[in-house]
Amino acid sequence: MPSGHGRPGHRPGAGTSRAVVLGGGGLTGIAWEVGLLKGLADGGTDLGSADAIVGTSAGAFAGAYLASGRVEEFFGRQFSADIVELAAAMSQETIDAWSAAIAQGAGDPKAIGRALGRMALGTATVPAEARAAVVRSRLGGLEWPDSRLKLTAIDAETGELCLLDSGCAISLTTAAAASGALPGLWPVIEANGRRWIDGGSVSPVNARLGEGYDVVLVLAPAPEGMPGMPGLDQDVAHLRATGSQVLVLVPDRPSKQAIGDNPFDPAKRAAVAAAARKQGRLAAAGIATAWR
């Protein structure tokens, strides 16, 4: 079963507690996050020592790389043509369906989740096996590294945001697929008797899941999300109000230019990863001061 219903929970111990929260942003979001992690490491700031690593959608994959200590390897994969990916784009019909679901929810996250779940369950997408092949290729055989890694997913029927981790009877591959099951674009994932959609369906970052940690570093490749979603600023304000020091990284101008208009374009991976690595190198010193 899912390990929680809203946050990973503070792990008590000596010293400063630290969490990394990695948001969604499509295929280019993965490239940006892994490039940023690589650049930060180049600059002497290795986030792999975090007490909690929480990933949503694209962040589920980048979080798995980070928690497994294999950021450099998967950064290199962004430049490989051997990775299995499916070129895609959200149609105007899908965007309109999202907008309608968000409006139906009237600001209630679970209601929005349920509306998006109904939309997802009623929409034909690519075959489930084709999508599964993409997820397996992205993970390159990774399994759950440890309990620090938690991936978000939303129950398509209840709208509940849950955390999947190594304590669940779900493989990392299935959990990552669930976290990235974007309604209207990718298939709903069935596991443990439940049906799951993208953990970023209601909030593109889920930054509030860093609550309870002294320092929270948020990586947000697409901080705005869909129109009508709660803003990242609200989550950051909440974290600060509850006592966390919050650091936020979003794509800089070169990274935004590399990402372009379609976050699901596989041809953008290399350019985005390279731009993000440069951004990470520039940001490393400032992040290190708080991270230590």
CSV table of C-alpha atoms in Angstrom, one decimal:
chain,number,residue,atom,x,y,z
A,1,MET,CA,0.0,0.0,0.0
A,2,PRO,CA,1.1,3.6,-0.4
A,3,SER,CA,3.3,4.7,2.5
A,4,GLY,CA,1.6,8.0,3.1
A,5,HIS,CA,-1.1,10.5,2.0
A,6,GLY,CA,0.6,13.8,1.9
A,7,ARG,CA,4.2,14.0,3.0
A,8,PRO,CA,7.2,11.7,3.4
A,9,GLY,CA,7.7,12.5,7.1
A,10,HIS,CA,10.7,13.9,8.9
A,11,ARG,CA,13.4,11.4,9.8
A,12,PRO,CA,14.8,12.5,13.2
A,13,GLY,CA,18.4,12.5,13.8
A,14,ALA,CA,21.4,14.7,14.6
A,15,GLY,CA,22.1,17.7,12.4
A,16,THR,CA,20.1,19.5,9.7
A,17,SER,CA,17.5,17.4,7.9
A,18,ARG,CA,17.3,17.9,4.1
A,19,ALA,CA,14.9,17.0,1.4
A,20,VAL,CA,15.0,17.3,-2.4
A,21,VAL,CA,11.6,17.6,-4.1
A,22,LEU,CA,11.7,17.1,-7.9
A,23,GLY,CA,8.7,18.2,-9.9
A,24,GLY,CA,7.1,17.1,-13.2
A,25,GLY,CA,7.8,18.5,-16.6
A,26,GLY,CA,7.7,15.8,-19.3
A,27,LEU,CA,10.6,14.3,-21.1
A,28,THR,CA,12.5,17.6,-21.1
A,29,GLY,CA,11.9,17.8,-17.4
A,30,ILE,CA,13.8,14.6,-16.9
A,31,ALA,CA,16.7,16.0,-19.0
A,32,TRP,CA,16.7,19.3,-17.2
A,33,GLU,CA,16.6,17.7,-13.7
A,34,VAL,CA,19.4,15.2,-14.4
A,35,GLY,CA,21.5,17.9,-16.1
A,36,LEU,CA,21.0,20.2,-13.1
A,37,LEU,CA,21.9,17.4,-10.7
A,38,LYS,CA,25.0,16.7,-12.7
A,39,GLY,CA,26.0,20.4,-12.8
A,40,LEU,CA,25.5,20.8,-9.1
A,41,ALA,CA,27.7,17.8,-8.5
A,42,ASP,CA,30.3,19.2,-10.8
A,43,GLY,CA,30.3,22.3,-8.6
A,44,GLY,CA,30.8,20.2,-5.4
A,45,THR,CA,27.2,19.9,-4.3
A,46,ASP,CA,26.0,16.3,-4.3
A,47,LEU,CA,22.3,16.1,-3.4
A,48,GLY,CA,22.5,12.3,-3.0
A,49,SER,CA,23.0,12.8,0.8
A,50,ALA,CA,19.5,14.1,1.2
A,51,ASP,CA,17.3,12.5,4.0
A,52,ALA,CA,14.3,12.4,1.6
A,53,ILE,CA,14.0,12.4,-2.2
A,54,VAL,CA,10.5,13.0,-3.4
A,55,GLY,CA,9.8,12.7,-7.1
A,56,THR,CA,6.7,13.6,-9.2
A,57,SER,CA,6.3,12.5,-12.8
A,58,ALA,CA,9.6,13.6,-14.5
A,59,GLY,CA,11.0,13.9,-11.0
A,60,ALA,CA,10.2,10.3,-10.3
A,61,PHE,CA,12.9,9.3,-12.8
A,62,ALA,CA,15.4,12.0,-11.8
A,63,GLY,CA,14.8,11.2,-8.2
A,64,ALA,CA,15.5,7.5,-8.8
A,65,TYR,CA,18.8,8.4,-10.5
A,66,LEU,CA,19.8,10.6,-7.6
A,67,ALA,CA,18.8,8.1,-4.9
A,68,SER,CA,20.7,5.3,-6.7
A,69,GLY,CA,23.9,7.4,-7.0
A,70,ARG,CA,23.8,7.1,-10.8
A,71,VAL,CA,23.2,10.7,-11.9
A,72,GLU,CA,26.3,10.8,-14.1
A,73,GLU,CA,25.3,7.6,-15.9
A,74,PHE,CA,21.8,8.8,-16.6
A,75,PHE,CA,23.0,12.3,-17.6
A,76,GLY,CA,25.1,10.6,-20.2
A,77,ARG,CA,22.1,8.7,-21.5
A,78,GLN,CA,20.5,12.0,-22.4
A,79,PHE,CA,22.9,12.1,-25.3
A,80,SER,CA,22.3,8.5,-26.5
A,81,ALA,CA,20.0,7.6,-29.4
A,82,ASP,CA,19.5,4.1,-27.9
A,83,ILE,CA,17.0,5.2,-25.3
A,84,VAL,CA,13.4,4.2,-26.2
A,85,GLU,CA,11.1,7.2,-26.2
A,86,LEU,CA,7.8,8.1,-27.8
A,87,ALA,CA,7.4,11.5,-29.4
A,88,ALA,CA,4.1,13.1,-28.2
A,89,ALA,CA,2.3,16.4,-27.7
A,90,MET,CA,-0.8,17.3,-25.8
A,91,SER,CA,-3.7,18.0,-28.2
A,92,GLN,CA,-6.0,21.0,-27.8
A,93,GLU,CA,-8.8,18.5,-26.9
A,94,THR,CA,-6.7,17.1,-24.1
A,95,ILE,CA,-5.8,20.6,-22.8
A,96,ASP,CA,-9.5,21.5,-22.9
A,97,ALA,CA,-10.3,18.4,-20.9
A,98,TRP,CA,-7.8,19.2,-18.3
A,99,SER,CA,-9.1,22.7,-18.0
A,100,ALA,CA,-12.7,21.4,-17.6
A,101,ALA,CA,-11.5,18.9,-14.9
A,102,ILE,CA,-9.7,21.6,-12.9
A,103,ALA,CA,-12.8,23.8,-13.1
A,104,GLN,CA,-15.0,21.0,-11.9
A,105,GLY,CA,-12.8,20.5,-8.9
A,106,ALA,CA,-13.3,24.1,-7.8
A,107,GLY,CA,-10.1,24.3,-5.9
A,108,ASP,CA,-10.5,20.9,-4.1
A,109,PRO,CA,-7.4,18.8,-4.9
A,110,LYS,CA,-9.1,15.5,-4.5
A,111,ALA,CA,-12.1,16.6,-6.6
A,112,ILE,CA,-9.7,17.7,-9.3
A,113,GLY,CA,-7.9,14.4,-9.1
A,114,ARG,CA,-11.1,12.5,-9.4
A,115,ALA,CA,-12.2,14.5,-12.4
A,116,LEU,CA,-8.8,14.0,-14.1
A,117,GLY,CA,-9.1,10.3,-13.2
A,118,ARG,CA,-12.4,10.0,-15.0
A,119,MET,CA,-11.0,11.8,-18.0
A,120,ALA,CA,-7.9,9.5,-18.0
A,121,LEU,CA,-10.0,6.3,-17.7
A,122,GLY,CA,-12.2,7.4,-20.6
A,123,THR,CA,-9.4,8.4,-23.0
A,124,ALA,CA,-7.6,6.1,-25.5
A,125,THR,CA,-3.8,6.5,-25.4
A,126,VAL,CA,-0.8,4.6,-26.7
A,127,PRO,CA,-0.8,0.9,-25.8
A,128,ALA,CA,0.2,0.1,-22.2
A,129,GLU,CA,3.2,-2.1,-23.3
A,130,ALA,CA,4.6,0.7,-25.5
A,131,ARG,CA,4.6,3.1,-22.6
A,132,ALA,CA,6.0,0.4,-20.3
A,133,ALA,CA,8.9,-0.1,-22.7
A,134,VAL,CA,9.7,3.6,-22.4
A,135,VAL,CA,9.7,3.5,-18.6
A,136,ARG,CA,12.0,0.5,-18.5
A,137,SER,CA,14.4,2.1,-20.9
A,138,ARG,CA,14.5,5.3,-18.8
A,139,LEU,CA,15.3,3.4,-15.6
A,140,GLY,CA,17.9,1.1,-17.2
A,141,GLY,CA,17.2,-1.8,-14.7
A,142,LEU,CA,17.1,0.3,-11.6
A,143,GLU,CA,15.2,-1.1,-8.6
A,144,TRP,CA,14.2,0.7,-5.4
A,145,PRO,CA,17.4,2.1,-3.9
A,146,ASP,CA,16.2,2.7,-0.3
A,147,SER,CA,13.3,4.1,1.7
A,148,ARG,CA,14.4,7.7,1.1
A,149,LEU,CA,12.9,7.7,-2.4
A,150,LYS,CA,9.2,8.4,-2.6
A,151,LEU,CA,7.2,8.8,-5.7
A,152,THR,CA,3.9,10.6,-6.0
A,153,ALA,CA,0.8,9.2,-7.7
A,154,ILE,CA,-2.9,10.0,-7.6
A,155,ASP,CA,-5.6,7.4,-7.2
A,156,ALA,CA,-7.7,7.9,-10.3
A,157,GLU,CA,-11.0,7.0,-8.5
A,158,THR,CA,-10.6,8.8,-5.1
A,159,GLY,CA,-8.3,11.7,-6.2
A,160,GLU,CA,-6.0,11.0,-3.3
A,161,LEU,CA,-2.3,11.9,-3.6
A,162,CYS,CA,-0.2,9.0,-2.3
A,163,LEU,CA,3.4,8.2,-1.9
A,164,LEU,CA,4.9,5.0,-3.3
A,165,ASP,CA,8.2,3.7,-2.0
A,166,SER,CA,10.2,0.6,-1.4
A,167,GLY,CA,7.8,-0.6,1.2
A,168,CYS,CA,5.0,-1.0,-1.3
A,169,ALA,CA,4.3,-4.2,-3.2
A,170,ILE,CA,5.0,-2.2,-6.4
A,171,SER,CA,8.2,-2.3,-8.5
A,172,LEU,CA,10.1,0.9,-9.1
A,173,THR,CA,9.2,0.6,-12.8
A,174,THR,CA,5.5,0.5,-12.0
A,175,ALA,CA,5.7,3.3,-9.5
A,176,ALA,CA,7.6,5.6,-11.9
A,177,ALA,CA,5.1,4.7,-14.6
A,178,ALA,CA,2.2,5.6,-12.3
A,179,SER,CA,3.8,8.9,-11.2
A,180,GLY,CA,4.2,9.8,-14.9
A,181,ALA,CA,0.8,8.6,-16.2
A,182,LEU,CA,-0.3,11.9,-17.6
A,183,PRO,CA,-4.1,11.9,-18.1
A,184,GLY,CA,-5.1,12.0,-21.7
A,185,LEU,CA,-1.6,11.2,-22.9
A,186,TRP,CA,-0.3,8.1,-21.2
A,187,PRO,CA,-2.2,5.0,-20.0
A,188,VAL,CA,-3.6,4.7,-16.5
A,189,ILE,CA,-1.4,2.3,-14.4
A,190,GLU,CA,-3.1,-0.5,-12.4
A,191,ALA,CA,-1.2,-1.8,-9.4
A,192,ASN,CA,-2.2,-3.1,-5.9
A,193,GLY,CA,-5.8,-3.1,-6.8
A,194,ARG,CA,-5.8,0.6,-7.6
A,195,ARG,CA,-5.6,2.7,-10.7
A,196,TRP,CA,-3.1,5.5,-10.8
A,197,ILE,CA,-2.6,8.7,-12.7
A,198,ASP,CA,0.3,11.3,-12.8
A,199,GLY,CA,1.3,12.6,-9.4
A,200,GLY,CA,1.6,16.0,-10.9
A,201,SER,CA,-2.0,16.1,-12.0
A,202,VAL,CA,-3.1,18.6,-9.3
A,203,SER,CA,0.3,20.2,-8.5
A,204,PRO,CA,3.2,20.1,-10.9
A,205,VAL,CA,5.8,20.0,-8.1
A,206,ASN,CA,4.1,18.9,-4.9
A,207,ALA,CA,6.6,21.1,-3.0
A,208,ARG,CA,4.6,20.8,0.2
A,209,LEU,CA,5.8,17.3,0.6
A,210,GLY,CA,9.1,18.8,1.9
A,211,GLU,CA,7.3,19.9,5.0
A,212,GLY,CA,9.1,18.9,8.3
A,213,TYR,CA,12.6,19.2,6.9
A,214,ASP,CA,15.0,21.9,7.8
A,215,VAL,CA,16.2,22.6,4.3
A,216,VAL,CA,14.1,21.8,1.2
A,217,LEU,CA,15.6,22.1,-2.3
A,218,VAL,CA,12.9,22.2,-5.0
A,219,LEU,CA,13.7,21.4,-8.6
A,220,ALA,CA,10.8,22.6,-10.8
A,221,PRO,CA,11.2,22.2,-14.5
A,222,ALA,CA,7.6,23.3,-15.1
A,223,PRO,CA,6.6,25.4,-12.1
A,224,GLU,CA,3.4,26.8,-13.6
A,225,GLY,CA,1.7,23.6,-14.4
A,226,MET,CA,-1.7,23.8,-16.2
A,227,PRO,CA,-3.9,26.9,-15.9
A,228,GLY,CA,-5.9,26.8,-12.6
A,229,MET,CA,-3.4,24.7,-10.7
A,230,PRO,CA,-2.1,26.0,-7.3
A,231,GLY,CA,1.1,27.9,-7.8
A,232,LEU,CA,4.5,26.8,-6.6
A,233,ASP,CA,4.8,30.1,-4.7
A,234,GLN,CA,1.9,29.0,-2.4
A,235,ASP,CA,3.7,25.8,-1.5
A,236,VAL,CA,7.0,27.6,-0.9
A,237,ALA,CA,5.3,30.1,1.3
A,238,HIS,CA,3.7,27.3,3.3
A,239,LEU,CA,7.0,25.5,3.8
A,240,ARG,CA,8.7,28.7,5.0
A,241,ALA,CA,5.8,29.4,7.3
A,242,THR,CA,6.3,26.0,8.9
A,243,GLY,CA,10.0,26.5,9.5
A,244,SER,CA,11.8,25.2,6.4
A,245,GLN,CA,14.6,27.0,4.6
A,246,VAL,CA,13.5,26.6,1.0
A,247,LEU,CA,15.7,26.8,-2.1
A,248,VAL,CA,14.0,26.8,-5.6
A,249,LEU,CA,15.6,26.1,-8.9
A,250,VAL,CA,13.6,26.6,-12.1
A,251,PRO,CA,14.9,26.7,-15.7
A,252,ASP,CA,17.1,29.7,-16.5
A,253,ARG,CA,16.8,31.4,-19.9
A,254,PRO,CA,19.1,29.1,-21.8
A,255,SER,CA,17.3,26.0,-20.4
A,256,LYS,CA,13.9,27.5,-21.3
A,257,GLN,CA,15.1,28.1,-24.8
A,258,ALA,CA,16.3,24.5,-25.0
A,259,ILE,CA,13.1,23.1,-23.6
A,260,GLY,CA,10.9,25.0,-26.1
A,261,ASP,CA,7.2,24.6,-26.4
A,262,ASN,CA,6.8,20.8,-26.3
A,263,PRO,CA,8.1,19.0,-23.2
A,264,PHE,CA,7.5,15.6,-24.8
A,265,ASP,CA,9.9,16.0,-27.7
A,266,PRO,CA,12.7,13.4,-27.4
A,267,ALA,CA,14.9,15.4,-29.8
A,268,LYS,CA,15.3,18.1,-27.1
A,269,ARG,CA,16.9,15.8,-24.5
A,270,ALA,CA,20.6,16.5,-25.2
A,271,ALA,CA,20.3,20.3,-25.6
A,272,VAL,CA,18.2,20.6,-22.4
A,273,ALA,CA,20.6,18.4,-20.4
A,274,ALA,CA,23.6,20.4,-21.5
A,275,ALA,CA,22.0,23.7,-20.7
A,276,ALA,CA,20.9,22.5,-17.3
A,277,ARG,CA,24.3,21.2,-16.5
A,278,LYS,CA,25.7,24.7,-17.1
A,279,GLN,CA,22.9,26.1,-14.9
A,280,GLY,CA,23.7,23.7,-12.1
A,281,ARG,CA,27.4,24.6,-12.2
A,282,LEU,CA,26.5,28.3,-11.8
A,283,ALA,CA,24.0,27.5,-9.0
A,284,ALA,CA,26.2,25.1,-7.0
A,285,ALA,CA,28.0,27.6,-4.8
A,286,GLY,CA,24.8,29.2,-3.6
A,287,ILE,CA,23.1,25.8,-3.0
A,288,ALA,CA,26.1,24.5,-1.1
A,289,THR,CA,26.0,27.2,1.5
A,290,ALA,CA,22.5,26.0,2.7
A,291,TRP,CA,23.0,22.3,1.9
A,292,ARG,CA,25.9,21.9,4.2
